[in-house]
Coordinates of C-alpha atoms in Angstrom, one line a residue:
M1 CA 0.3 -4.3 -35.8
I2 CA 3.7 -4.8 -34.2
A3 CA 4.4 -2.4 -31.4
K4 CA 7.3 0.0 -32.0
P5 CA 10.3 -0.5 -29.6
Q6 CA 10.7 2.2 -27.1
S7 CA 13.5 4.7 -28.0
P8 CA 16.3 5.4 -25.6
S9 CA 14.8 8.8 -24.8
T10 CA 11.6 7.2 -23.8
I11 CA 13.3 4.8 -21.4
V12 CA 15.3 7.7 -19.9
R13 CA 12.0 9.6 -19.3
I14 CA 10.6 6.6 -17.5
L15 CA 13.7 5.9 -15.4
K16 CA 14.6 9.5 -14.6
P17 CA 12.2 10.0 -11.7
V18 CA 13.1 6.6 -10.3
L19 CA 16.9 7.2 -10.5
S20 CA 16.4 10.7 -9.1
G21 CA 14.5 9.3 -6.1
L22 CA 17.2 6.7 -5.6
L23 CA 19.9 9.4 -5.7
Q24 CA 18.1 11.5 -3.1
I25 CA 17.6 8.5 -0.9
S26 CA 21.2 7.6 -1.2
V27 CA 22.4 11.1 -0.2
I28 CA 20.0 11.1 2.8
T29 CA 21.0 7.6 3.8
F30 CA 24.7 8.5 3.8
A31 CA 24.0 11.6 5.9
I32 CA 22.0 9.5 8.4
I33 CA 24.8 6.9 8.5
W34 CA 27.4 9.6 9.2
L35 CA 25.2 11.1 12.0
L36 CA 24.6 7.6 13.5
N37 CA 28.3 6.7 13.5
S38 CA 29.1 10.1 15.1
G39 CA 26.4 9.5 17.7
A40 CA 27.5 5.9 18.3
D41 CA 31.1 6.9 18.8
A42 CA 29.9 9.5 21.4
M43 CA 27.9 6.8 23.2
N44 CA 30.5 4.1 22.8
Y45 CA 27.9 2.0 21.0
N46 CA 29.3 -1.0 19.2
W47 CA 27.6 -1.8 15.9
Q48 CA 26.8 -5.5 15.4
W49 CA 25.7 -5.6 11.8
Y50 CA 27.3 -9.1 11.4
R51 CA 24.4 -10.5 13.5
I52 CA 21.6 -9.3 11.2
P53 CA 21.9 -12.0 8.5
Q54 CA 20.9 -14.7 10.9
Y55 CA 17.5 -13.0 11.4
L56 CA 17.0 -13.1 7.6
F57 CA 18.0 -16.6 6.7
F58 CA 19.6 -19.5 8.5
K59 CA 21.1 -22.8 7.3
E60 CA 20.2 -26.1 8.9
D61 CA 21.0 -29.6 7.7
G62 CA 22.4 -28.2 4.5
E63 CA 19.2 -26.3 3.7
W64 CA 18.4 -22.6 3.9
F65 CA 15.3 -21.4 5.7
S66 CA 13.7 -18.0 6.2
A67 CA 14.3 -16.5 9.7
E68 CA 12.2 -14.0 11.7
L69 CA 12.5 -10.9 9.6
I70 CA 11.7 -12.7 6.3
D71 CA 8.8 -14.5 7.9
G72 CA 7.5 -11.2 9.2
L73 CA 8.0 -9.6 5.7
L74 CA 5.9 -12.4 4.2
V75 CA 3.1 -11.8 6.7
T76 CA 3.2 -8.1 6.0
L77 CA 3.0 -8.7 2.2
K78 CA 0.1 -11.1 2.8
I79 CA -1.8 -8.6 4.9
S80 CA -1.2 -5.8 2.4
A81 CA -2.2 -7.9 -0.6
I82 CA -5.5 -9.1 0.9
S83 CA -6.2 -5.7 2.3
L84 CA -5.6 -4.1 -1.2
I85 CA -8.3 -6.4 -2.7
F86 CA -10.9 -5.4 -0.1
T87 CA -9.7 -1.7 -0.3
I88 CA -10.6 -1.7 -4.0
I89 CA -14.0 -3.3 -3.3
F90 CA -14.9 -0.9 -0.5
G91 CA -13.6 2.1 -2.4
L92 CA -15.5 1.2 -5.6
V93 CA -18.8 0.4 -3.9
T94 CA -18.6 3.6 -1.9
A95 CA -17.8 5.7 -5.0
L96 CA -20.7 4.2 -6.8
L97 CA -23.0 5.1 -3.9
R98 CA -21.6 8.7 -3.8
V99 CA -22.6 9.2 -7.5
S100 CA -25.9 7.4 -7.3
H101 CA -29.3 9.0 -7.2
S102 CA -30.1 7.4 -3.9
I103 CA -30.2 9.9 -1.0
I104 CA -29.7 7.1 1.5
G105 CA -26.8 5.6 -0.5
R106 CA -25.0 8.9 -0.8
G107 CA -25.6 9.6 2.9
L108 CA -24.2 6.3 4.0
A109 CA -21.1 6.7 1.7
R110 CA -20.5 10.2 2.9
G111 CA -20.8 9.2 6.5
Y112 CA -18.4 6.3 6.1
I113 CA -15.8 8.5 4.4
E114 CA -16.1 11.3 7.0
L115 CA -15.9 8.8 9.9
I116 CA -12.9 7.0 8.7
R117 CA -10.9 10.0 7.4
N118 CA -11.4 12.0 10.5
T119 CA -10.4 9.4 13.1
P120 CA -6.9 7.9 13.5
L121 CA -6.2 4.5 12.1
L122 CA -4.8 3.4 15.5
V123 CA -8.1 4.2 17.2
Q124 CA -10.0 2.3 14.5
I125 CA -7.8 -0.8 15.0
Y126 CA -8.4 -0.6 18.8
L127 CA -12.1 -0.4 18.3
L128 CA -12.2 -3.3 15.9
Y129 CA -9.9 -5.5 17.9
F130 CA -11.1 -4.9 21.4
V131 CA -14.8 -4.0 20.9
F132 CA -16.2 -5.5 17.7
G133 CA -13.7 -8.3 17.2
P134 CA -14.8 -10.3 20.3
V135 CA -18.5 -9.7 19.5
L136 CA -18.2 -10.8 15.9
G137 CA -15.6 -13.6 16.6
L138 CA -13.0 -12.1 14.4
E139 CA -9.4 -13.4 14.4
R140 CA -6.5 -11.0 14.7
F141 CA -5.5 -11.5 11.1
T142 CA -9.1 -10.8 9.9
T143 CA -9.4 -7.8 12.1
A144 CA -6.1 -6.4 10.7
V145 CA -7.2 -6.9 7.1
L146 CA -10.7 -5.3 7.8
A147 CA -9.2 -2.3 9.6
L148 CA -6.7 -1.5 6.9
S149 CA -9.3 -2.1 4.1
L150 CA -11.9 0.2 5.7
F151 CA -9.3 2.9 6.4
Q152 CA -7.7 2.8 2.9
G153 CA -11.0 2.2 1.2
A154 CA -12.3 5.6 2.4
Y155 CA -9.4 7.3 0.6
T156 CA -9.7 5.1 -2.5
A157 CA -13.4 5.9 -2.8
E158 CA -12.5 9.5 -3.5
I159 CA -10.1 8.4 -6.2
F160 CA -12.8 6.3 -7.8
R161 CA -15.4 9.0 -7.5
S162 CA -13.0 11.5 -9.2
G163 CA -12.5 9.0 -12.0
L164 CA -16.3 8.5 -12.4
I165 CA -17.2 12.2 -12.5
N166 CA -14.6 12.9 -15.1
I167 CA -16.1 10.4 -17.5
P168 CA -17.9 12.5 -20.3
K169 CA -21.6 12.4 -20.0
G170 CA -21.7 11.4 -23.7
Q171 CA -20.4 8.0 -22.6
F172 CA -23.4 7.4 -20.4
E173 CA -25.8 8.6 -23.1
A174 CA -24.2 6.4 -25.7
A175 CA -24.6 3.3 -23.4
E176 CA -28.2 4.3 -22.8
S177 CA -28.8 4.7 -26.5
L178 CA -27.5 1.1 -27.1
G179 CA -30.1 -0.2 -24.7
L180 CA -27.7 -1.3 -22.1
S181 CA -28.8 -1.6 -18.5
K182 CA -27.0 0.5 -15.9
I183 CA -25.1 -2.6 -14.7
Y184 CA -23.9 -3.4 -18.2
S185 CA -23.1 0.2 -18.9
Y186 CA -20.8 0.4 -15.9
R187 CA -19.3 -3.0 -16.6
Y188 CA -18.4 -2.6 -20.2
I189 CA -18.2 1.2 -20.9
I190 CA -17.8 3.3 -17.7
L191 CA -15.6 1.3 -15.4
P192 CA -12.9 0.3 -18.0
Q193 CA -12.4 4.0 -18.8
M194 CA -12.4 5.0 -15.1
L195 CA -9.8 2.3 -14.2
R196 CA -7.5 3.7 -16.8
R197 CA -7.6 7.1 -15.1
V198 CA -7.3 5.9 -11.5
L199 CA -4.6 3.2 -11.8
P200 CA -1.6 5.4 -11.1
P201 CA -3.1 7.1 -7.9
L202 CA -4.5 3.6 -6.9
T203 CA -0.9 2.3 -6.9
N204 CA 0.1 5.1 -4.6
E205 CA -2.6 4.0 -2.2
A206 CA -1.0 0.6 -2.3
V207 CA 2.2 2.2 -1.1
S208 CA 0.3 3.9 1.8
L209 CA -1.3 0.6 2.6
V210 CA 2.0 -1.2 3.0
K211 CA 3.3 1.5 5.3
N212 CA 0.1 1.6 7.4
S213 CA 0.3 -2.2 7.8
S214 CA 3.0 -1.7 10.4
I215 CA 0.4 -0.4 12.8
V216 CA -1.3 -3.8 13.1
S217 CA 1.6 -5.0 15.2
I218 CA -0.3 -3.7 18.2
M219 CA -2.5 -6.8 17.8
A220 CA 0.4 -9.2 18.3
I221 CA 0.4 -10.2 14.7
F222 CA 3.8 -11.5 13.8
D223 CA 4.4 -9.1 10.9
L224 CA 7.7 -7.4 10.1
T225 CA 7.3 -4.7 12.8
T226 CA 6.4 -7.2 15.6
Q227 CA 9.3 -9.5 14.7
G228 CA 11.7 -6.5 14.8
R229 CA 10.4 -5.5 18.2
D230 CA 10.9 -9.0 19.5
I231 CA 14.5 -9.2 18.1
V232 CA 15.4 -5.8 19.6
A233 CA 14.1 -7.1 23.0
D234 CA 16.3 -10.2 22.8
T235 CA 19.5 -8.7 21.3
A236 CA 19.6 -5.1 22.4
M237 CA 20.4 -4.0 18.8
P238 CA 17.8 -1.3 18.2
F239 CA 19.7 0.6 15.5
E240 CA 20.7 -2.4 13.4
V241 CA 17.3 -4.1 13.5
W242 CA 15.1 -1.0 12.9
F243 CA 17.3 0.2 10.0
T244 CA 17.2 -3.2 8.4
I245 CA 13.4 -3.2 8.7
A246 CA 13.2 0.4 7.3
A247 CA 15.3 -0.8 4.4
M248 CA 12.9 -3.7 3.7
Y249 CA 9.9 -1.4 3.8
L250 CA 11.7 1.0 1.6
C251 CA 12.4 -1.7 -1.0
I252 CA 8.7 -2.6 -1.2
T253 CA 7.5 1.0 -1.5
L254 CA 10.2 1.9 -4.1
V255 CA 9.1 -1.0 -6.3
L256 CA 5.5 0.1 -6.0
S257 CA 6.4 3.7 -6.7
A258 CA 8.4 2.7 -9.8
F259 CA 5.5 0.6 -11.0
A260 CA 3.2 3.6 -10.5
T261 CA 5.5 5.9 -12.5
L262 CA 5.8 3.3 -15.3
L263 CA 2.0 2.8 -15.3
E264 CA 1.3 6.5 -15.4
Y265 CA 3.6 6.9 -18.4
K266 CA 2.1 4.0 -20.2
L267 CA -1.4 5.2 -19.8
A268 CA -0.4 8.8 -20.8
T269 CA 1.2 7.5 -24.0
P270 CA -1.3 7.2 -26.9
N271 CA -1.5 3.8 -28.6
H272 CA -0.2 3.6 -32.1

């Protein structure tokens, strides 16, 4: 059956929260700019925004190349993407252990969640990088991905667990009556329904993951934050550089937030 085109009112409902968020951000941004200009005038600070583009792209021999900030952005996106994959794996495995009949499995899952959620991410990164990293021979990039995945996985596990316990018991009984094993029951019946419920909050966890990825700069990984810190040290342009970096992070999180809003609406709309 051919899907019906979305009506203008439907499109408005989808875009309304996104446009509202953009409007609020614009108002706050203008207020911050006004305050910064007032403060800069009081300190006799000279803005040098014209120097920022050279740290985004540069031209050499007639060809354009990415500069420090874009290179750092790509590293940040790479770390975030790989970490998100392992976050989902850690979260799903932990959630399955939480709802299992194994006392040991439930205990291990609960201990992992409580340990991660009740200690700062910065402390966890230090422990992995300076203590476990040298023992296990982990590279900085691997350590960063592992730290972010373990941290975010503990929160994602609760999302998955909530999705699992909200599946009607009749679905489990139906799978059992069909003679399906537990593995096939979860694979073909339970998990597809659960994923439909948890995709919107899971997208919000991806937003948190991108923001938390800035902390891995303490390991001298050349991500967006590290590149920005080096540029500030070389140019003495703290305001211009950090506001540019904040805008780049904001663009990423806004895209993910808009995707989460659209996904939530799509999943809430019944199929025709």
